[in-house]
Amino acid sequence: MAKHPFQLEAVWNGGRNSDGHIEAGNLKSSISIPREMGGPGVGTNPDEMLLGAAATCYVITLAAMLERADIGVESLTLHSDAVVDVTNNIFTYESITHKPVITLKAESTPLQVEKAHRLAHKAEESCMISRALAGNVKLATEETVRVV
């Protein structure tokens, strides 16, 4: 069994409403609490990074599954929405909804279209980040599959 370690270095410049910087491999970013949550809104924030991790993992997993199924993809795009609930100053990451648009090549069969729909949901179950979030964050997929 192979294990793949990842490291992150962080510098924080003060109290709650300050900012900082993170570096983890190719990820290099300023960070702070988002303006919508009473912070300075500098750089990115944990909410965006969690959504980014979930969306990136999902779209890569979906692309790999479509390729392994030998489904000809013309294009694959993704829009993902997250909802964070703030009640009594307690922040809860409530849900992530992925909305992939899978555009298949003109020669795609009805069976391939049906399989693309199934794989859009299976990718959510297979993605490492989705599995890490399962039971804590509601995950949903609302796919569109079309043929050009």
PDB file of C-alpha atoms in Angstrom:
ATOM      1  CA  MET A   1       0.000   0.000   0.000  1.00  0.00           C
ATOM      2  CA  ALA A   2       1.378   3.392  -0.974  1.00  0.00           C
ATOM      3  CA  LYS A   3       0.825   6.442   1.171  1.00  0.00           C
ATOM      4  CA  HIS A   4       1.093   9.949  -0.223  1.00  0.00           C
ATOM      5  CA  PRO A   5       2.007  12.584   2.346  1.00  0.00           C
ATOM      6  CA  PHE A   6       1.090  16.240   1.867  1.00  0.00           C
ATOM      7  CA  GLN A   7       2.361  19.165   3.937  1.00  0.00           C
ATOM      8  CA  LEU A   8       1.133  22.690   4.387  1.00  0.00           C
ATOM      9  CA  GLU A   9       2.953  25.649   5.948  1.00  0.00           C
ATOM     10  CA  ALA A  10       0.898  28.534   7.341  1.00  0.00           C
ATOM     11  CA  VAL A  11       1.737  31.979   8.712  1.00  0.00           C
ATOM     12  CA  TRP A  12      -0.963  33.969  10.544  1.00  0.00           C
ATOM     13  CA  ASN A  13      -0.387  37.667  11.222  1.00  0.00           C
ATOM     14  CA  GLY A  14      -2.488  38.422  14.296  1.00  0.00           C
ATOM     15  CA  GLY A  15      -5.938  37.834  15.749  1.00  0.00           C
ATOM     16  CA  ARG A  16      -9.218  36.668  14.262  1.00  0.00           C
ATOM     17  CA  ASN A  17      -9.571  39.547  11.807  1.00  0.00           C
ATOM     18  CA  SER A  18      -6.030  39.413  10.504  1.00  0.00           C
ATOM     19  CA  ASP A  19      -4.732  37.535   7.498  1.00  0.00           C
ATOM     20  CA  GLY A  20      -2.095  35.009   6.656  1.00  0.00           C
ATOM     21  CA  HIS A  21      -0.513  32.921   3.948  1.00  0.00           C
ATOM     22  CA  ILE A  22      -0.436  29.210   3.152  1.00  0.00           C
ATOM     23  CA  GLU A  23       1.785  27.088   0.951  1.00  0.00           C
ATOM     24  CA  ALA A  24       1.227  23.428   0.122  1.00  0.00           C
ATOM     25  CA  GLY A  25       2.975  22.233  -3.017  1.00  0.00           C
ATOM     26  CA  ASN A  26       1.529  24.275  -5.890  1.00  0.00           C
ATOM     27  CA  LEU A  27      -1.074  25.889  -3.623  1.00  0.00           C
ATOM     28  CA  LYS A  28       0.132  29.311  -2.503  1.00  0.00           C
ATOM     29  CA  SER A  29      -2.445  31.781  -1.243  1.00  0.00           C
ATOM     30  CA  SER A  30      -3.247  34.588   1.137  1.00  0.00           C
ATOM     31  CA  ILE A  31      -5.952  33.602   3.622  1.00  0.00           C
ATOM     32  CA  SER A  32      -8.445  35.247   5.961  1.00  0.00           C
ATOM     33  CA  ILE A  33     -12.009  35.032   7.140  1.00  0.00           C
ATOM     34  CA  PRO A  34     -14.393  36.042   4.323  1.00  0.00           C
ATOM     35  CA  ARG A  35     -15.895  39.521   4.428  1.00  0.00           C
ATOM     36  CA  GLU A  36     -19.410  37.947   4.525  1.00  0.00           C
ATOM     37  CA  MET A  37     -18.480  36.359   7.872  1.00  0.00           C
ATOM     38  CA  GLY A  38     -17.063  39.498   9.435  1.00  0.00           C
ATOM     39  CA  GLY A  39     -13.454  39.078   8.333  1.00  0.00           C
ATOM     40  CA  PRO A  40     -11.176  41.145   6.104  1.00  0.00           C
ATOM     41  CA  GLY A  41     -11.807  39.058   2.966  1.00  0.00           C
ATOM     42  CA  VAL A  42      -8.137  38.841   1.959  1.00  0.00           C
ATOM     43  CA  GLY A  43      -7.219  35.976  -0.358  1.00  0.00           C
ATOM     44  CA  THR A  44      -9.100  32.727   0.017  1.00  0.00           C
ATOM     45  CA  ASN A  45     -10.665  31.116   3.055  1.00  0.00           C
ATOM     46  CA  PRO A  46     -11.399  27.641   4.418  1.00  0.00           C
ATOM     47  CA  ASP A  47     -14.910  27.615   2.945  1.00  0.00           C
ATOM     48  CA  GLU A  48     -13.661  28.283  -0.595  1.00  0.00           C
ATOM     49  CA  MET A  49     -10.789  25.839  -0.173  1.00  0.00           C
ATOM     50  CA  LEU A  50     -13.110  23.032   0.976  1.00  0.00           C
ATOM     51  CA  LEU A  51     -15.413  23.700  -1.963  1.00  0.00           C
ATOM     52  CA  GLY A  52     -12.380  23.822  -4.269  1.00  0.00           C
ATOM     53  CA  ALA A  53     -11.059  20.503  -2.923  1.00  0.00           C
ATOM     54  CA  ALA A  54     -14.461  18.825  -3.285  1.00  0.00           C
ATOM     55  CA  ALA A  55     -15.092  20.205  -6.784  1.00  0.00           C
ATOM     56  CA  THR A  56     -11.589  19.467  -8.069  1.00  0.00           C
ATOM     57  CA  CYS A  57     -11.663  15.906  -6.753  1.00  0.00           C
ATOM     58  CA  TYR A  58     -15.150  15.366  -8.183  1.00  0.00           C
ATOM     59  CA  VAL A  59     -14.413  16.650 -11.709  1.00  0.00           C
ATOM     60  CA  ILE A  60     -11.112  14.727 -11.961  1.00  0.00           C
ATOM     61  CA  THR A  61     -12.821  11.545 -10.738  1.00  0.00           C
ATOM     62  CA  LEU A  62     -15.695  12.019 -13.195  1.00  0.00           C
ATOM     63  CA  ALA A  63     -13.314  12.647 -16.115  1.00  0.00           C
ATOM     64  CA  ALA A  64     -11.355   9.491 -15.276  1.00  0.00           C
ATOM     65  CA  MET A  65     -14.538   7.399 -15.022  1.00  0.00           C
ATOM     66  CA  LEU A  66     -15.866   8.675 -18.354  1.00  0.00           C
ATOM     67  CA  GLU A  67     -12.506   7.919 -19.979  1.00  0.00           C
ATOM     68  CA  ARG A  68     -12.364   4.383 -18.521  1.00  0.00           C
ATOM     69  CA  ALA A  69     -15.926   3.783 -19.771  1.00  0.00           C
ATOM     70  CA  ASP A  70     -14.759   4.806 -23.268  1.00  0.00           C
ATOM     71  CA  ILE A  71     -17.358   7.570 -23.462  1.00  0.00           C
ATOM     72  CA  GLY A  72     -16.360  10.269 -25.952  1.00  0.00           C
ATOM     73  CA  VAL A  73     -16.481  13.600 -24.125  1.00  0.00           C
ATOM     74  CA  GLU A  74     -16.510  16.808 -26.136  1.00  0.00           C
ATOM     75  CA  SER A  75     -16.368  18.988 -23.017  1.00  0.00           C
ATOM     76  CA  LEU A  76     -16.798  18.739 -19.265  1.00  0.00           C
ATOM     77  CA  THR A  77     -17.559  21.776 -17.120  1.00  0.00           C
ATOM     78  CA  LEU A  78     -18.569  22.081 -13.496  1.00  0.00           C
ATOM     79  CA  HIS A  79     -20.358  24.604 -11.318  1.00  0.00           C
ATOM     80  CA  SER A  80     -20.445  23.781  -7.598  1.00  0.00           C
ATOM     81  CA  ASP A  81     -22.420  25.506  -4.848  1.00  0.00           C
ATOM     82  CA  ALA A  82     -21.765  25.337  -1.113  1.00  0.00           C
ATOM     83  CA  VAL A  83     -23.941  26.469   1.775  1.00  0.00           C
ATOM     84  CA  VAL A  84     -22.500  27.433   5.164  1.00  0.00           C
ATOM     85  CA  ASP A  85     -25.006  27.959   7.970  1.00  0.00           C
ATOM     86  CA  VAL A  86     -24.252  30.527  10.661  1.00  0.00           C
ATOM     87  CA  THR A  87     -26.457  30.125  13.730  1.00  0.00           C
ATOM     88  CA  ASN A  88     -25.545  31.641  17.106  1.00  0.00           C
ATOM     89  CA  ASN A  89     -22.038  32.390  15.809  1.00  0.00           C
ATOM     90  CA  ILE A  90     -21.505  28.675  15.010  1.00  0.00           C
ATOM     91  CA  PHE A  91     -20.419  28.046  11.425  1.00  0.00           C
ATOM     92  CA  THR A  92     -21.541  24.740   9.889  1.00  0.00           C
ATOM     93  CA  TYR A  93     -20.611  23.627   6.375  1.00  0.00           C
ATOM     94  CA  GLU A  94     -24.043  22.352   5.384  1.00  0.00           C
ATOM     95  CA  SER A  95     -23.962  21.206   1.760  1.00  0.00           C
ATOM     96  CA  ILE A  96     -22.146  20.996  -1.560  1.00  0.00           C
ATOM     97  CA  THR A  97     -23.988  20.539  -4.855  1.00  0.00           C
ATOM     98  CA  HIS A  98     -22.021  19.706  -7.992  1.00  0.00           C
ATOM     99  CA  LYS A  99     -23.620  20.630 -11.322  1.00  0.00           C
ATOM    100  CA  PRO A 100     -21.537  19.078 -14.094  1.00  0.00           C
ATOM    101  CA  VAL A 101     -22.351  19.648 -17.750  1.00  0.00           C
ATOM    102  CA  ILE A 102     -21.126  16.663 -19.733  1.00  0.00           C
ATOM    103  CA  THR A 103     -21.181  17.264 -23.471  1.00  0.00           C
ATOM    104  CA  LEU A 104     -20.717  14.029 -25.389  1.00  0.00           C
ATOM    105  CA  LYS A 105     -19.547  13.613 -28.960  1.00  0.00           C
ATOM    106  CA  ALA A 106     -22.183  13.360 -31.716  1.00  0.00           C
ATOM    107  CA  GLU A 107     -21.635   9.626 -32.207  1.00  0.00           C
ATOM    108  CA  SER A 108     -22.555   8.819 -28.599  1.00  0.00           C
ATOM    109  CA  THR A 109     -25.182   6.128 -28.168  1.00  0.00           C
ATOM    110  CA  PRO A 110     -28.235   6.363 -25.883  1.00  0.00           C
ATOM    111  CA  LEU A 111     -26.538   3.748 -23.686  1.00  0.00           C
ATOM    112  CA  GLN A 112     -23.465   5.980 -23.310  1.00  0.00           C
ATOM    113  CA  VAL A 113     -25.683   8.954 -22.424  1.00  0.00           C
ATOM    114  CA  GLU A 114     -27.398   6.868 -19.743  1.00  0.00           C
ATOM    115  CA  LYS A 115     -24.032   5.689 -18.429  1.00  0.00           C
ATOM    116  CA  ALA A 116     -22.721   9.274 -18.281  1.00  0.00           C
ATOM    117  CA  HIS A 117     -25.685  10.164 -16.036  1.00  0.00           C
ATOM    118  CA  ARG A 118     -24.876   7.207 -13.741  1.00  0.00           C
ATOM    119  CA  LEU A 119     -21.166   8.045 -13.638  1.00  0.00           C
ATOM    120  CA  ALA A 120     -21.934  11.655 -12.649  1.00  0.00           C
ATOM    121  CA  HIS A 121     -23.414  10.272  -9.421  1.00  0.00           C
ATOM    122  CA  LYS A 122     -20.894   7.469  -8.976  1.00  0.00           C
ATOM    123  CA  ALA A 123     -18.033   9.985  -9.162  1.00  0.00           C
ATOM    124  CA  GLU A 124     -19.443  11.703  -6.068  1.00  0.00           C
ATOM    125  CA  GLU A 125     -19.348   8.421  -4.148  1.00  0.00           C
ATOM    126  CA  SER A 126     -15.855   7.559  -5.404  1.00  0.00           C
ATOM    127  CA  CYS A 127     -14.071  10.869  -4.862  1.00  0.00           C
ATOM    128  CA  MET A 128     -11.663  10.823  -1.903  1.00  0.00           C
ATOM    129  CA  ILE A 129     -12.773  14.253  -0.636  1.00  0.00           C
ATOM    130  CA  SER A 130     -16.474  13.342  -0.880  1.00  0.00           C
ATOM    131  CA  ARG A 131     -15.807  10.192   1.144  1.00  0.00           C
ATOM    132  CA  ALA A 132     -14.008  12.300   3.770  1.00  0.00           C
ATOM    133  CA  LEU A 133     -17.001  14.655   4.005  1.00  0.00           C
ATOM    134  CA  ALA A 134     -19.677  11.920   4.014  1.00  0.00           C
ATOM    135  CA  GLY A 135     -21.930  12.081   7.047  1.00  0.00           C
ATOM    136  CA  ASN A 136     -20.893  15.663   7.830  1.00  0.00           C
ATOM    137  CA  VAL A 137     -21.753  17.624   4.688  1.00  0.00           C
ATOM    138  CA  LYS A 138     -24.763  16.909   2.461  1.00  0.00           C
ATOM    139  CA  LEU A 139     -23.494  16.113  -1.041  1.00  0.00           C
ATOM    140  CA  ALA A 140     -25.609  16.265  -4.190  1.00  0.00           C
ATOM    141  CA  THR A 141     -25.143  16.046  -7.941  1.00  0.00           C
ATOM    142  CA  GLU A 142     -27.369  17.711 -10.533  1.00  0.00           C
ATOM    143  CA  GLU A 143     -25.904  16.705 -13.860  1.00  0.00           C
ATOM    144  CA  THR A 144     -26.708  17.736 -17.404  1.00  0.00           C
ATOM    145  CA  VAL A 145     -25.689  15.365 -20.187  1.00  0.00           C
ATOM    146  CA  ARG A 146     -26.022  16.485 -23.776  1.00  0.00           C
ATOM    147  CA  VAL A 147     -24.828  15.337 -27.171  1.00  0.00           C
ATOM    148  CA  VAL A 148     -23.466  17.711 -29.803  1.00  0.00           C
TER     149      VAL A 148
END
